[in-house]
PDB file of C-alpha atoms and ligand atoms in Angstrom:
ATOM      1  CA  UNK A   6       0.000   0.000   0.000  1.00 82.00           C
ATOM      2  CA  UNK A   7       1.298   3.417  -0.844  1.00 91.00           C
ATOM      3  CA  UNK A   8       0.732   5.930   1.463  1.00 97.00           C
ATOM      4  CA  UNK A   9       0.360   9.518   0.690  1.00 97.00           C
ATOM      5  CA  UNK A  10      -1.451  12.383   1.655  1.00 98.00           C
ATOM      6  CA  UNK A  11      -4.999  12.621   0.616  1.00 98.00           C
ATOM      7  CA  UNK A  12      -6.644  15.969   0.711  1.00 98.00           C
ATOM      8  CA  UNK A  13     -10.271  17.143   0.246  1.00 97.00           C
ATOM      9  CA  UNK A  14     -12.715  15.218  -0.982  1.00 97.00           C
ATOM     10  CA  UNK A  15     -11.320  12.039  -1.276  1.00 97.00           C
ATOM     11  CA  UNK A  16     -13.852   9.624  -0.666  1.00 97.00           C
ATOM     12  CA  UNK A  17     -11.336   7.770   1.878  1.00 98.00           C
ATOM     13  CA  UNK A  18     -11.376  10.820   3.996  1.00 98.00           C
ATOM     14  CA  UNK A  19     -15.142   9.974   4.375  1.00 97.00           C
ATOM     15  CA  UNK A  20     -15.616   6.430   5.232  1.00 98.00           C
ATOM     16  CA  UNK A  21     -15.457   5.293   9.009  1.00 98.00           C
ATOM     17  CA  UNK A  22     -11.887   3.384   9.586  1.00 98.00           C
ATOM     18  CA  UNK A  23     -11.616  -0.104  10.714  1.00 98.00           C
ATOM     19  CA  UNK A  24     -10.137  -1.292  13.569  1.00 98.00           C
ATOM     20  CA  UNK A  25      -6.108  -2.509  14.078  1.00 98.00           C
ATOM     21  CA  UNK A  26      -6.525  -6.320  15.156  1.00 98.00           C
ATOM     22  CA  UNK A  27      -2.852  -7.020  14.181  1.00 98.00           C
ATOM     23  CA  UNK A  28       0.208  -5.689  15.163  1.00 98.00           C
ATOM     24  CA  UNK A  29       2.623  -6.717  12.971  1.00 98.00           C
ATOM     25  CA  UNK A  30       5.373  -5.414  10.843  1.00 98.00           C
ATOM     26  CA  UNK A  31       3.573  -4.278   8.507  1.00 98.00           C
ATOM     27  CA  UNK A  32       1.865  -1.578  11.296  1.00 98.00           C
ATOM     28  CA  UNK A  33       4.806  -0.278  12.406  1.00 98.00           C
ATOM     29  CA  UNK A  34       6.181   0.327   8.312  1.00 98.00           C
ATOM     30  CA  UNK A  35       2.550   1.592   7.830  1.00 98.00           C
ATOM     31  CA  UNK A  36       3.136   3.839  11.125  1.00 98.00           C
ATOM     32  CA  UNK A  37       6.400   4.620  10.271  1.00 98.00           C
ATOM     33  CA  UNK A  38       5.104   6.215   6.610  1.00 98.00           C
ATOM     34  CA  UNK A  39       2.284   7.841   8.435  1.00 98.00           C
ATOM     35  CA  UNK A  40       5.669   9.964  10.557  1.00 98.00           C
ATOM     36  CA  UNK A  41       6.701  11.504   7.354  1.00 98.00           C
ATOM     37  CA  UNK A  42       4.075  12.348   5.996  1.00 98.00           C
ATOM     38  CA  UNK A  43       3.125  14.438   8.881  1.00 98.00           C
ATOM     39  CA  UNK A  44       6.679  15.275   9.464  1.00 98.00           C
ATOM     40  CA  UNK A  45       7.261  16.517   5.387  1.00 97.00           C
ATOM     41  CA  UNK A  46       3.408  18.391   5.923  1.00 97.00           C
ATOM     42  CA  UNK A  47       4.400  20.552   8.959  1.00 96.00           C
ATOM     43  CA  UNK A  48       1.329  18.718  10.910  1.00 97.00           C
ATOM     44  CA  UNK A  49       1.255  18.406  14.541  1.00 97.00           C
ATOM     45  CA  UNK A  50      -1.372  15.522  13.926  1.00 98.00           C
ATOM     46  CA  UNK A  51      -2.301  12.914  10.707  1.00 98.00           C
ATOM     47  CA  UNK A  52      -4.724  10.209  11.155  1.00 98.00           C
ATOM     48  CA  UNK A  53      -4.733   7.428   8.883  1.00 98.00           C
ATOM     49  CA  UNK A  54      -7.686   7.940   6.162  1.00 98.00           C
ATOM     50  CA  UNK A  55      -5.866  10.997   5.518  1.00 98.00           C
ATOM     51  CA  UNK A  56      -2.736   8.708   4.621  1.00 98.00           C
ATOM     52  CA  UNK A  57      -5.209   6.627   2.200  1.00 98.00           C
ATOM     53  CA  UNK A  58      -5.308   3.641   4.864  1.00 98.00           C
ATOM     54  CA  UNK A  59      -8.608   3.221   6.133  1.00 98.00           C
ATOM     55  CA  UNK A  60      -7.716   2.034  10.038  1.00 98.00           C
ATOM     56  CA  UNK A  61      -7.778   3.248  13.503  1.00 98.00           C
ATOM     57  CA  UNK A  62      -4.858   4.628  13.784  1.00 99.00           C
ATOM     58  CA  UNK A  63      -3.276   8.486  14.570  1.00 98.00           C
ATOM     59  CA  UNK A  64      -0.337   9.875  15.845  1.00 98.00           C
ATOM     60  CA  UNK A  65       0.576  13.087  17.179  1.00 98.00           C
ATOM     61  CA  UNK A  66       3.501  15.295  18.299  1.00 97.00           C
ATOM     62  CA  UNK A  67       2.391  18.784  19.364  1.00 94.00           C
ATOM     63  CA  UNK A  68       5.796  20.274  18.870  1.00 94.00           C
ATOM     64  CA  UNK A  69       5.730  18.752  15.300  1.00 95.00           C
ATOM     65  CA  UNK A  70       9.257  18.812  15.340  1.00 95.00           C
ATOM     66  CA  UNK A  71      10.964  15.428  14.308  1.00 95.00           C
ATOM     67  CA  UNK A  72      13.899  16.064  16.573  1.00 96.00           C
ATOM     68  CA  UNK A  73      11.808  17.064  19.504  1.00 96.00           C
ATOM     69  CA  UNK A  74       9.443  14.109  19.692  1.00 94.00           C
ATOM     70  CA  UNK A  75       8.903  13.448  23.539  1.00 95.00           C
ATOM     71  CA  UNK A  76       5.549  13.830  23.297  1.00 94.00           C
ATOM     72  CA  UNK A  77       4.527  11.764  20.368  1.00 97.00           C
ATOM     73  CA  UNK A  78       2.255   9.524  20.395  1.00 97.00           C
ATOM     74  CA  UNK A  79       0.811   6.299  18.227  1.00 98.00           C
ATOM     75  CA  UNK A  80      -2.796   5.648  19.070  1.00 98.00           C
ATOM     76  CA  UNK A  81      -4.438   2.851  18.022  1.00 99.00           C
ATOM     77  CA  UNK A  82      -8.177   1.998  18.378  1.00 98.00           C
ATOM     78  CA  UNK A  83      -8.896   5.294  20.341  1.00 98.00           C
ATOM     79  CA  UNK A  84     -11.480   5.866  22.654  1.00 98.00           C
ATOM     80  CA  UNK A  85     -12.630   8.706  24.850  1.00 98.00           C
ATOM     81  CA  UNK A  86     -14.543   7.641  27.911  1.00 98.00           C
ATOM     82  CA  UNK A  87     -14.780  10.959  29.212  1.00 98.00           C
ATOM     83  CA  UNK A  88     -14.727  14.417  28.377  1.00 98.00           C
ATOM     84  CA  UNK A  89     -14.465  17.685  30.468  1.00 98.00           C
ATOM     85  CA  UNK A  90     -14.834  21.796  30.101  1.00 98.00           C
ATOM     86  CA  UNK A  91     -15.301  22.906  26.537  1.00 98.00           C
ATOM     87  CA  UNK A  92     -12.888  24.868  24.606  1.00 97.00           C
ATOM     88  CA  UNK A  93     -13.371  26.874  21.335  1.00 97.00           C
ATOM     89  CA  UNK A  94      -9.699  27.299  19.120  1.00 97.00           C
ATOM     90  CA  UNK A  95      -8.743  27.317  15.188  1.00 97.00           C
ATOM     91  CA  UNK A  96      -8.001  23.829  13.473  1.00 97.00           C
ATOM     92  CA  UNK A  97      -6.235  23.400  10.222  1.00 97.00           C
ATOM     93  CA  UNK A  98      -6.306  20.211   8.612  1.00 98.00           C
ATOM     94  CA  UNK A  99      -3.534  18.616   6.476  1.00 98.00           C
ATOM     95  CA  UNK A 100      -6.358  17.649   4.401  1.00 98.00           C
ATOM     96  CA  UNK A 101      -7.509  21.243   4.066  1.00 98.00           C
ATOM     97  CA  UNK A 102      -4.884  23.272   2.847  1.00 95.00           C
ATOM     98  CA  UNK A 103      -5.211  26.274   3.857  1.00 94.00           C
ATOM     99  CA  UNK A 104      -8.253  26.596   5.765  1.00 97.00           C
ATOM    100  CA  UNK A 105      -9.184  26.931   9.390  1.00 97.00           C
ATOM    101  CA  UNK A 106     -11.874  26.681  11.325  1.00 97.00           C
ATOM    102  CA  UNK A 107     -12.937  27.907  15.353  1.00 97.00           C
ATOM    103  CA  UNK A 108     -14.189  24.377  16.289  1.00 98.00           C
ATOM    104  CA  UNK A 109     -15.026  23.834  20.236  1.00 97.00           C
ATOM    105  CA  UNK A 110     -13.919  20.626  21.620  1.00 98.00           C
ATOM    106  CA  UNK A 111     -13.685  19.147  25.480  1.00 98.00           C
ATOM    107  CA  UNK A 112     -10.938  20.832  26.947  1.00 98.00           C
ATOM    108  CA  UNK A 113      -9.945  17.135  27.992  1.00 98.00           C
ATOM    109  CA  UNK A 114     -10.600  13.582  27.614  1.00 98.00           C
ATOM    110  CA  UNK A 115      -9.852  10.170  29.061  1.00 98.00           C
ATOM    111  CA  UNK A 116      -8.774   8.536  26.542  1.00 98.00           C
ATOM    112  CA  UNK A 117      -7.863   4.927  26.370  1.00 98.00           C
ATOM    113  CA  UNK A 118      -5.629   3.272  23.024  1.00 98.00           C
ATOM    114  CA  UNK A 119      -3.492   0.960  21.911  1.00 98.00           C
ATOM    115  CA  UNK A 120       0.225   1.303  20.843  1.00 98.00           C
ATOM    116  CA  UNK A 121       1.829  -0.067  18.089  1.00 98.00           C
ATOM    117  CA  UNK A 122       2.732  -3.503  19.894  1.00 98.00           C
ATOM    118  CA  UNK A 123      -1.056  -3.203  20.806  1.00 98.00           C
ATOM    119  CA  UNK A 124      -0.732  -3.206  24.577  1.00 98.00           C
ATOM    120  CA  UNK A 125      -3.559  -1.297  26.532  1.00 98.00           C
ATOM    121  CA  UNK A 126      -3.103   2.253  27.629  1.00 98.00           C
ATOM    122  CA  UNK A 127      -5.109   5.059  29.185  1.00 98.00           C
ATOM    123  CA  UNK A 128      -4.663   8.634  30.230  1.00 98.00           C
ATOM    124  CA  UNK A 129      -6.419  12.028  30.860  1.00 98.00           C
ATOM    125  CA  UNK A 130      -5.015  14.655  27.934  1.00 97.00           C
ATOM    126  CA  UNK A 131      -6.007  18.196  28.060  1.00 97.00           C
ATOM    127  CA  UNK A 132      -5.155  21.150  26.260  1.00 94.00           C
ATOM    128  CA  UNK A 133      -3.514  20.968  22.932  1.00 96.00           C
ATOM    129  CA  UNK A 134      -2.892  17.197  22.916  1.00 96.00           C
ATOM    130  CA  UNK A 135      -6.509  16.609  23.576  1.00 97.00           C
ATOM    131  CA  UNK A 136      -7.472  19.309  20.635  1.00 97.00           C
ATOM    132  CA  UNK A 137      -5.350  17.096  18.160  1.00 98.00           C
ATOM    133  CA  UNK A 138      -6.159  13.675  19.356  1.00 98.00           C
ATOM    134  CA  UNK A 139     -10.500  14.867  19.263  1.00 98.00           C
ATOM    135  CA  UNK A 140      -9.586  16.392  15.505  1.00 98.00           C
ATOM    136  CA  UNK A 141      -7.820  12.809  14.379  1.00 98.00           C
ATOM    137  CA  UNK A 142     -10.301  10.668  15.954  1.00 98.00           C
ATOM    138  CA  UNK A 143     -13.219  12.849  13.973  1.00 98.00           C
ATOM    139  CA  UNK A 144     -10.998  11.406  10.988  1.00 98.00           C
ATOM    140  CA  UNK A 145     -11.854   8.115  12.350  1.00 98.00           C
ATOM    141  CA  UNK A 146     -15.533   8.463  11.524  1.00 98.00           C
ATOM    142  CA  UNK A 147     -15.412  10.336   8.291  1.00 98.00           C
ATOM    143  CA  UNK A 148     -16.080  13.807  10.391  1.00 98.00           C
ATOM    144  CA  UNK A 149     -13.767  16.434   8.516  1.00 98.00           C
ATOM    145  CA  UNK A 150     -12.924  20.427   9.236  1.00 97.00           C
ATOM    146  CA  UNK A 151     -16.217  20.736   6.082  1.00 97.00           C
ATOM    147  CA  UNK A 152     -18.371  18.876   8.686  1.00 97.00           C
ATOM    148  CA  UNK A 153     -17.011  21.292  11.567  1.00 97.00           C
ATOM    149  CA  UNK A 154     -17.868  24.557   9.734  1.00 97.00           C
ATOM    150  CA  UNK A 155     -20.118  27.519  10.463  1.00 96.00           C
ATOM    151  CA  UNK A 156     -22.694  28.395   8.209  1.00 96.00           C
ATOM    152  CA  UNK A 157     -20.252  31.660   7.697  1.00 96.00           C
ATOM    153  CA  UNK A 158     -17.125  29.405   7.576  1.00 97.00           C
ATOM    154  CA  UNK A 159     -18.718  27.745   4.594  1.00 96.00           C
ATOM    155  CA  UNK A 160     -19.195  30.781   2.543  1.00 97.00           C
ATOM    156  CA  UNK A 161     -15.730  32.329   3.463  1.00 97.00           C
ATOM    157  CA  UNK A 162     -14.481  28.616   2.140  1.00 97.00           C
ATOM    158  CA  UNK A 163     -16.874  27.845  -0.188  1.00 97.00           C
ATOM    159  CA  UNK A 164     -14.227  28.919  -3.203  1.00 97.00           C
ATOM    160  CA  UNK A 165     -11.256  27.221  -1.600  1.00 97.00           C
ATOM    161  CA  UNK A 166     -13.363  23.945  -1.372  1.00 97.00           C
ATOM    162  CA  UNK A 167     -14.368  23.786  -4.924  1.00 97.00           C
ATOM    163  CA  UNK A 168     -10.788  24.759  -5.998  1.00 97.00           C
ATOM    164  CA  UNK A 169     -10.223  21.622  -4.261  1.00 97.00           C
ATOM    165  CA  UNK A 170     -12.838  19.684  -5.492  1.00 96.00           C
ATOM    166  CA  UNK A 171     -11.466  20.623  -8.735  1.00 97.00           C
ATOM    167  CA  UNK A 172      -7.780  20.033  -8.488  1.00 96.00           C
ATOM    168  CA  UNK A 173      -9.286  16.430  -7.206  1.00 95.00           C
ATOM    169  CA  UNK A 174     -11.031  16.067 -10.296  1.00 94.00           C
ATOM    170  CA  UNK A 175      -8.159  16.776 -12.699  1.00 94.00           C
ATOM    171  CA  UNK A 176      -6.102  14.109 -10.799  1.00 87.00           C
TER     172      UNK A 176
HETATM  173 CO1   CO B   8      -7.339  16.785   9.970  1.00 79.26          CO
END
């Protein structure tokens, strides 16, 4: 499978991603792919529809600096059991060029995943890490920054999305 970024609207970006049950090498080369991209995009965050791979899987490093990574994460099969306070803050998307959007999320979440050798973890995130991790898991379901818009957002876009609606279609 080659993995590349996918931007806006490709119908991967859409469709509700499946969840890891094996973690193998093939993951972790998968995973590994899924770094650069983000890395090579200036992205704090990438989830992996928007890498054309349809599976529960996201990682994150708010400093989104390769060489300052001791706060990245993988997270497999995410899943917020709880969510606190409410916080409203512009998102860009890598799958947006671009374009960004006020979206209010939890201001944090207890979140419980899997890493890439698929052991069990859990932890409260707040702040930034929690912004990125509730963005990537909306990638999860097929919920993008479109989906996320005001009705005034969507006229202030509504150019930029059918530039790339069109630069989609000429691919
Ligand atoms: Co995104």
């Amino acid at each position: 499978m080659n993995l590349q970024l996918r931007l806006y609207p490709d119908p991967v970006l859409l469709k509700t991603a499946a969840p890891v049950e094996v973690f193998d090498d093939e993951l972790a080369e998968r995973v590994a792919r899924m770094w650069e991209i983000m890395y090579e995009s200036k992205g704090v965050g990438l989830a992996a529809p928007q890498a054309g791979w349809s599976a529960q899987v996201l990682i994150q490093n708010p400093s989104g600096d390769k060489s300052d990574d001791s706060e990245a994460q993988v997270i497999i099969n995410p899943k917020i059991t709880k969510k606190w306070g409410k916080s409203r803050e512009s998102e860009g998307c890598l799958s947006f060029p671009e374009i960004f959007v006020d979206v209010q999320r939890a201001l944090g979440v207890h979140l419980t995943w899997q890493d890439i050798k698929g052991e069990r973890h859990e932890a409260d995130l707040t702040g930034f890490p929690a912004r990125v991790v509730q963005h990537e898991m909306d990638h999860l379901s097929g919920v993008l920054l479109v989906h996320r818009m005001s009705p005034v957002d969507k006229i202030r876009y509504r150019q930029d999305l059918e530039q790339l609606a069109l630069e989609a279609a000429e691919r």
